[in-house]
PDB file of C-alpha atoms in Angstrom:
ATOM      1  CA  UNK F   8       7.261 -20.344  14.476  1.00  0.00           C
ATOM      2  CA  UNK F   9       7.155 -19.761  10.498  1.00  0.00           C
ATOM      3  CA  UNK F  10       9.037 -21.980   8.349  1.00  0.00           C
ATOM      4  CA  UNK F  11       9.408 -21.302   4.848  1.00  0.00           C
ATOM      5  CA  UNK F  12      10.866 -24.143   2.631  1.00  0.00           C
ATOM      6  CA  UNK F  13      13.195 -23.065   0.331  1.00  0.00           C
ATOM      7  CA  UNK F  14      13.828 -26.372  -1.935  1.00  0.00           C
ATOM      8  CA  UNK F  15      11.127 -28.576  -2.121  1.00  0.00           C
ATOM      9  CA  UNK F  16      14.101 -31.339  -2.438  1.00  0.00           C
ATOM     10  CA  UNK F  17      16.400 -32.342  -0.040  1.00  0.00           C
ATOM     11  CA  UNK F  18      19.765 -32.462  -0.657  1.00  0.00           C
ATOM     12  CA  UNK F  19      21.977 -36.150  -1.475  1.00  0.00           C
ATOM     13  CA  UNK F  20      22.693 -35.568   2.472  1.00  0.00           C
ATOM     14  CA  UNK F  21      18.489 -35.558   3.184  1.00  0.00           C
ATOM     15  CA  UNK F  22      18.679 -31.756   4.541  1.00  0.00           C
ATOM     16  CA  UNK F  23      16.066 -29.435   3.304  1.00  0.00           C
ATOM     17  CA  UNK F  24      16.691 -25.933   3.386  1.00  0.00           C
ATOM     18  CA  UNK F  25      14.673 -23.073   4.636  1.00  0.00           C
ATOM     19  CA  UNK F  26      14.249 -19.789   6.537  1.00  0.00           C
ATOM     20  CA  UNK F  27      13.079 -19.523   9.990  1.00  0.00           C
ATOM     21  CA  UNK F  28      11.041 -17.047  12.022  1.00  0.00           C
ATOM     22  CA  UNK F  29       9.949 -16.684  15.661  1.00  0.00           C
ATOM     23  CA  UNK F  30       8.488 -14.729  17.977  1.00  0.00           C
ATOM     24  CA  UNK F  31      10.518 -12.411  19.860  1.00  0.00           C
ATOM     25  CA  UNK F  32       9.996 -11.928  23.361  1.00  0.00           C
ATOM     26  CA  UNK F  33      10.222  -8.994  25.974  1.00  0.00           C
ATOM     27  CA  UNK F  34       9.547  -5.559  24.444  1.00  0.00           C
ATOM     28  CA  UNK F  35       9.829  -6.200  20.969  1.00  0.00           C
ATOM     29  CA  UNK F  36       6.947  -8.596  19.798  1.00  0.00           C
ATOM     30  CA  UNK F  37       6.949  -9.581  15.951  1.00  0.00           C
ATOM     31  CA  UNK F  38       9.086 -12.572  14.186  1.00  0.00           C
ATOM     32  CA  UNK F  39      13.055 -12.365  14.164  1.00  0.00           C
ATOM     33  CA  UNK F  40      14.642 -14.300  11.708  1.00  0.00           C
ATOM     34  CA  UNK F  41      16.145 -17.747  13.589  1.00  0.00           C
ATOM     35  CA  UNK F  42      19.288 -17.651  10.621  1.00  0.00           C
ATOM     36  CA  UNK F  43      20.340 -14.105  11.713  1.00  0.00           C
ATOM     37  CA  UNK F  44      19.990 -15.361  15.600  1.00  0.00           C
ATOM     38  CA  UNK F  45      22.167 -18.022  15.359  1.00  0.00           C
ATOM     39  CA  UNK F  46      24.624 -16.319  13.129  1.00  0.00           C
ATOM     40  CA  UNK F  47      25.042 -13.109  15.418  1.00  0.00           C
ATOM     41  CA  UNK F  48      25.981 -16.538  18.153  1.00  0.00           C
ATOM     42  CA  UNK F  49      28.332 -17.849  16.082  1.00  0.00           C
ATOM     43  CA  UNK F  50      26.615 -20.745  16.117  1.00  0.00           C
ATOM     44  CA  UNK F  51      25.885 -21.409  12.763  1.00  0.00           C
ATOM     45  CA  UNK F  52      27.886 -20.624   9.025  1.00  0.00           C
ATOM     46  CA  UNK F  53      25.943 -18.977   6.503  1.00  0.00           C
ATOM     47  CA  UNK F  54      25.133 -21.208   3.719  1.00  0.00           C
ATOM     48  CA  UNK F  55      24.399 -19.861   0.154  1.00  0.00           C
ATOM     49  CA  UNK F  56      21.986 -20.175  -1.707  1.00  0.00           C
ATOM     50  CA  UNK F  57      19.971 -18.245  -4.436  1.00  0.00           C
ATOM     51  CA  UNK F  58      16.705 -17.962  -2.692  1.00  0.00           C
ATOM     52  CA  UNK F  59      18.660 -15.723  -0.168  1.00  0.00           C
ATOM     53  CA  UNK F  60      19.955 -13.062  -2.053  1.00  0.00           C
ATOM     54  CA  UNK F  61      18.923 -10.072  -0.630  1.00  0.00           C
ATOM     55  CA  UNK F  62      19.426 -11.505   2.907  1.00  0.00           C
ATOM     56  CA  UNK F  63      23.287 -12.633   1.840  1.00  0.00           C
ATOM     57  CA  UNK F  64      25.420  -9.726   2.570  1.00  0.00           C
ATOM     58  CA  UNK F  65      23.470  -9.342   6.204  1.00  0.00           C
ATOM     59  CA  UNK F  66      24.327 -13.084   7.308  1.00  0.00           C
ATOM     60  CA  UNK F  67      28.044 -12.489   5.613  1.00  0.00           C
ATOM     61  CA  UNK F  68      28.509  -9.093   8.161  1.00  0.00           C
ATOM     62  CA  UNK F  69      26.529 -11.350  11.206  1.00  0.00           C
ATOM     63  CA  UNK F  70      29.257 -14.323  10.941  1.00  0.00           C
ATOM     64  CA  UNK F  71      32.268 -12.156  10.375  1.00  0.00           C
ATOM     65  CA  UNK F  72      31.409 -10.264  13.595  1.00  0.00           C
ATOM     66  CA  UNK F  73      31.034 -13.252  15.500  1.00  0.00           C
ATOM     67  CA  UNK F  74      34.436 -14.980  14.202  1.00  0.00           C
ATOM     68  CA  UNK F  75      36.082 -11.579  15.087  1.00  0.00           C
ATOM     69  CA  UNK F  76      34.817 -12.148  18.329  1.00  0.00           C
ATOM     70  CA  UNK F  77      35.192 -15.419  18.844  1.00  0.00           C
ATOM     71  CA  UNK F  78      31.544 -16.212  19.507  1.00  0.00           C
ATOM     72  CA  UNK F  79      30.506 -19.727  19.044  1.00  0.00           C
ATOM     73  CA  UNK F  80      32.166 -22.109  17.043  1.00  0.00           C
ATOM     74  CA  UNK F  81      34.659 -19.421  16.306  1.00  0.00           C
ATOM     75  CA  UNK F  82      35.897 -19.541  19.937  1.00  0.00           C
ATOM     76  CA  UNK F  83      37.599 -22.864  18.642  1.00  0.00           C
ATOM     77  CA  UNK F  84      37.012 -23.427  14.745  1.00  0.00           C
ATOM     78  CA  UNK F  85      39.182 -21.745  12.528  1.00  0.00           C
ATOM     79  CA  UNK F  86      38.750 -22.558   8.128  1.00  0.00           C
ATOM     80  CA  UNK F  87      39.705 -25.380   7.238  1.00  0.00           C
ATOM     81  CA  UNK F  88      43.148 -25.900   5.795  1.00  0.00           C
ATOM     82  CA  UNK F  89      42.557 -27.167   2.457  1.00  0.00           C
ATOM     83  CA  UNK F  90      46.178 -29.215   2.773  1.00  0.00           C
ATOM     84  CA  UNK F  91      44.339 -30.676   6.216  1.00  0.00           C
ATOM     85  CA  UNK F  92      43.089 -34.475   5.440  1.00  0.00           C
ATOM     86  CA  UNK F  93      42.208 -34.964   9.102  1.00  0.00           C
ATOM     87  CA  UNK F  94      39.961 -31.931   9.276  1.00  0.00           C
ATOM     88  CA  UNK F  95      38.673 -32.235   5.539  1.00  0.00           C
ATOM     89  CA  UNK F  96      37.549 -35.498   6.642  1.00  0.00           C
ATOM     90  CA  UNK F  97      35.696 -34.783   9.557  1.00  0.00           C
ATOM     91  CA  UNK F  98      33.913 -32.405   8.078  1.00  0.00           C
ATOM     92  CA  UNK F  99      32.671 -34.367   4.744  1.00  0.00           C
ATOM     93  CA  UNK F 100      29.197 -33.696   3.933  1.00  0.00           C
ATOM     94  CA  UNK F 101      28.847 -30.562   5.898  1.00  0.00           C
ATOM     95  CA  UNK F 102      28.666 -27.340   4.821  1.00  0.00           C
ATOM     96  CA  UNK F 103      32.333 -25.737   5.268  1.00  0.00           C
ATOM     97  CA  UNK F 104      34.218 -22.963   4.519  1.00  0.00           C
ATOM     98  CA  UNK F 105      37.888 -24.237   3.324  1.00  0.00           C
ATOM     99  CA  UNK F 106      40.637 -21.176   2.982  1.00  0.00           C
ATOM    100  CA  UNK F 107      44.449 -21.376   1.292  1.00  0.00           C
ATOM    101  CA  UNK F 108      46.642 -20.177  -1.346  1.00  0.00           C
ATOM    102  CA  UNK F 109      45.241 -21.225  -4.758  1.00  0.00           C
ATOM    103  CA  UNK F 110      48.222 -23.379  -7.055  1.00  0.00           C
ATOM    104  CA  UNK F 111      46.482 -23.336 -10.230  1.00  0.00           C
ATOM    105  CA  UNK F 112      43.410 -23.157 -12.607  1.00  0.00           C
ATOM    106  CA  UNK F 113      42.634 -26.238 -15.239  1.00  0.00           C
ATOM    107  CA  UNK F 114      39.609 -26.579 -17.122  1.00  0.00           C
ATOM    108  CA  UNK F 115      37.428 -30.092 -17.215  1.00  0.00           C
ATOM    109  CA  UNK F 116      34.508 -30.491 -19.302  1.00  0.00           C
ATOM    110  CA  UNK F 117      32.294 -29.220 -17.313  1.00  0.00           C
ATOM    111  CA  UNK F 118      33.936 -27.304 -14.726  1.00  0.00           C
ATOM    112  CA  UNK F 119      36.917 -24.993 -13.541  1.00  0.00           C
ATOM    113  CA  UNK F 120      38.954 -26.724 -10.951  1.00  0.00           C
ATOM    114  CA  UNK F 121      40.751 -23.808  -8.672  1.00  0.00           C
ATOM    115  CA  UNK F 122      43.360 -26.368  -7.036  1.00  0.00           C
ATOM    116  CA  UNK F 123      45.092 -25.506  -3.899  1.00  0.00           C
ATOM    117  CA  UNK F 124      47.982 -27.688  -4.339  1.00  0.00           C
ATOM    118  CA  UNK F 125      50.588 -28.030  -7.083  1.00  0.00           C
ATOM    119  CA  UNK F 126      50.201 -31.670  -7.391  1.00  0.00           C
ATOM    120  CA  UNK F 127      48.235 -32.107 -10.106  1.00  0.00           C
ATOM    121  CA  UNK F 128      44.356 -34.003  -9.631  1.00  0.00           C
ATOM    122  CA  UNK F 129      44.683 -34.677  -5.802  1.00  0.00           C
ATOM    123  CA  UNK F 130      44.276 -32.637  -3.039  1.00  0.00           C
ATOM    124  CA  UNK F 131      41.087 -30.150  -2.434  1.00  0.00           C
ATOM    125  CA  UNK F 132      39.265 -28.420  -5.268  1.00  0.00           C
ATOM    126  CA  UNK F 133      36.248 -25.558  -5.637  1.00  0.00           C
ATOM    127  CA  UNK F 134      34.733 -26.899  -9.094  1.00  0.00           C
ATOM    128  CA  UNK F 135      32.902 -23.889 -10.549  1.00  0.00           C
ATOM    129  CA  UNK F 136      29.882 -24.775 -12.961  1.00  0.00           C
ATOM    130  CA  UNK F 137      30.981 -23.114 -16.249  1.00  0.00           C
ATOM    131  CA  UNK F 138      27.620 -21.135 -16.384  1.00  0.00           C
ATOM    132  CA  UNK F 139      28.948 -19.462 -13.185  1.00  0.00           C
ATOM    133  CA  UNK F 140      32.774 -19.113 -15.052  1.00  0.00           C
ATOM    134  CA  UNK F 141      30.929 -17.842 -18.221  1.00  0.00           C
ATOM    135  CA  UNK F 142      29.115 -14.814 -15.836  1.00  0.00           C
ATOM    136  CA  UNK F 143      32.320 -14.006 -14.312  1.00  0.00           C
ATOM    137  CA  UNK F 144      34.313 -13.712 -17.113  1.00  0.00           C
ATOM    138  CA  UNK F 145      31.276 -11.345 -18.694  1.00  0.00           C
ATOM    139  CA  UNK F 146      31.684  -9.578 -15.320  1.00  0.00           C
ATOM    140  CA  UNK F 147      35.565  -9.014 -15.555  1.00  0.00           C
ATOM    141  CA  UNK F 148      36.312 -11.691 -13.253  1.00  0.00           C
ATOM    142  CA  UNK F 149      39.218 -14.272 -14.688  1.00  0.00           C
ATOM    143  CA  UNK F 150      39.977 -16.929 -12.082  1.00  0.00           C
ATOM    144  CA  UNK F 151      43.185 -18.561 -13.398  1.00  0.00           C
ATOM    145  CA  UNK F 152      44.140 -14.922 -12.445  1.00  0.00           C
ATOM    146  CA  UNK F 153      44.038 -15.714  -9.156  1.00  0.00           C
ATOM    147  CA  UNK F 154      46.740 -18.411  -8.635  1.00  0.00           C
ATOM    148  CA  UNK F 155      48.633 -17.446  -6.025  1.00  0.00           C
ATOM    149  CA  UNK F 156      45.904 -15.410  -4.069  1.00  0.00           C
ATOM    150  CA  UNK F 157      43.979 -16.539  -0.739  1.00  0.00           C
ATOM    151  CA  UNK F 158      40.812 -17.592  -1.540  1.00  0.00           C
ATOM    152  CA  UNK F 159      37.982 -19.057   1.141  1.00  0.00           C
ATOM    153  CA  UNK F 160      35.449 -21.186  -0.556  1.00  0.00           C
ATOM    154  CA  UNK F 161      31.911 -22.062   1.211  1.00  0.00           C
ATOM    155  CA  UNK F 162      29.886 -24.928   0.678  1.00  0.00           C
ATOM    156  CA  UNK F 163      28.937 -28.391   1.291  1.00  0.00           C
ATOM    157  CA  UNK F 164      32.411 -30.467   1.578  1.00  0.00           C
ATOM    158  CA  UNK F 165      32.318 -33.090  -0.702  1.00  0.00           C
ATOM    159  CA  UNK F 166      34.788 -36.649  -1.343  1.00  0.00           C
ATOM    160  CA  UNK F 167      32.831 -38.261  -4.057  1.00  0.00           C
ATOM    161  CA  UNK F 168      36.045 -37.770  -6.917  1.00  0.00           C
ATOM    162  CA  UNK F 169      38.381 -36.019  -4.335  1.00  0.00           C
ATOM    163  CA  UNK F 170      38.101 -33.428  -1.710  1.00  0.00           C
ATOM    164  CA  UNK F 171      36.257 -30.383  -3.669  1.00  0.00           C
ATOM    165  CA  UNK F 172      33.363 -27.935  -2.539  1.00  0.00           C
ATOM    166  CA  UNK F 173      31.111 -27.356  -6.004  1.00  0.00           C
ATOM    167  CA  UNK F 174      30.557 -23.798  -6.414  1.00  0.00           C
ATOM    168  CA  UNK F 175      27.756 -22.004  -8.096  1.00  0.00           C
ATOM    169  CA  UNK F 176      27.285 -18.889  -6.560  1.00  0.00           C
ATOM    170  CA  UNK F 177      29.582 -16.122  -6.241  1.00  0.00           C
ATOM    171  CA  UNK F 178      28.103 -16.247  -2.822  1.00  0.00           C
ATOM    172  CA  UNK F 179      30.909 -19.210  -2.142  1.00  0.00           C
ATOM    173  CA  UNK F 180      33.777 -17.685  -3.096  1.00  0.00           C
ATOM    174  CA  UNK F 181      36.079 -15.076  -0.848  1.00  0.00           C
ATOM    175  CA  UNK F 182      39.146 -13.914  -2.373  1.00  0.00           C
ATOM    176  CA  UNK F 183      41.660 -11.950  -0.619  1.00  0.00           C
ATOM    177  CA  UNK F 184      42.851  -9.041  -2.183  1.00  0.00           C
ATOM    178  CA  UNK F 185      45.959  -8.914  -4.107  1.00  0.00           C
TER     179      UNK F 185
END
């Protein structure tokens, strides 16, 4: 087994991410990558992160073909409903992937809130980092264009100052198309 660390920190939840390699066995000796093993299960969600970049759009294609197929935890999990306290909860501190119509866009001081309910600060959030906002909107992308839309955001659920996942990666963020 090969283990390479990708953070050299773990994470407020004491998880330290990293790639993993074994051996394969039978008739095709060499390492496999552990990630894309339990992915193609449907054991596992992809989790995003920088250091895996080139490997992103790979995992992405290995965990939509096992939720079409209901392999794994896709047999029984579906997204989470971002209007779905019960579920939200149980899932706090884990990475997630929570999916629903966005209501609207405000602005903090330090982030974009993309709200998925009308009622004003309650209810669950994706905060983008404005560094992230700032590279989108250089890119063409304008998120308080997309109130109204579908959008599936990944990441590690978090109840600290209301449900919200914190996105910086484009990596988190799925939206439908109009």
């Amino acid at each position: 087994m090969l283990v390479r660390v990708l953070r050299s920190e773990p994470d407020r939840w004491g998880r330290t991410p990293a790639l993993a390699f074994a051996e394969a066995g039978g008739s095709s000796p060499g390492l496999v990558s552990v990630s894309e093993a339990l992915l193609e299960a449907g054991l596992v969600l992809a989790r995003p992160d920088a250091d895996i970049d080139p490997c992103w759009a790979d995992y992405l294609s290995l965990e939509d073909e096992a939720r079409r197929t209901g392999r794994g935890l896709w047999a029984t999990r579906h997204m989470i409903d971002p209007q779905d306290a019960t579920a939200l909860q149980a899932n706090a501190g884990a990475l997630a992937i929570v999916e629903g119509r966005l209501a609207r866009v405000h602005a903090g001081r330090a982030r974009l809130y993309l709200r998925f309910s009308g009622d004003g600060g309650t209810g669950f959030a994706a905060a983008l980092a404005l560094p992230l906002v700032r590279r989108m909107t250089k890119g063409g992308q304008d998120p308080s264009g997309w109130v109204g839309r579908n959008l599936a955001v990944r990441g590690l659920l978090d109840d600290r100052w209301g449900w919200q996942i914190d996105v910086t990666s484009l990596q988190q963020l799925r939206l439908d198309p109009p």
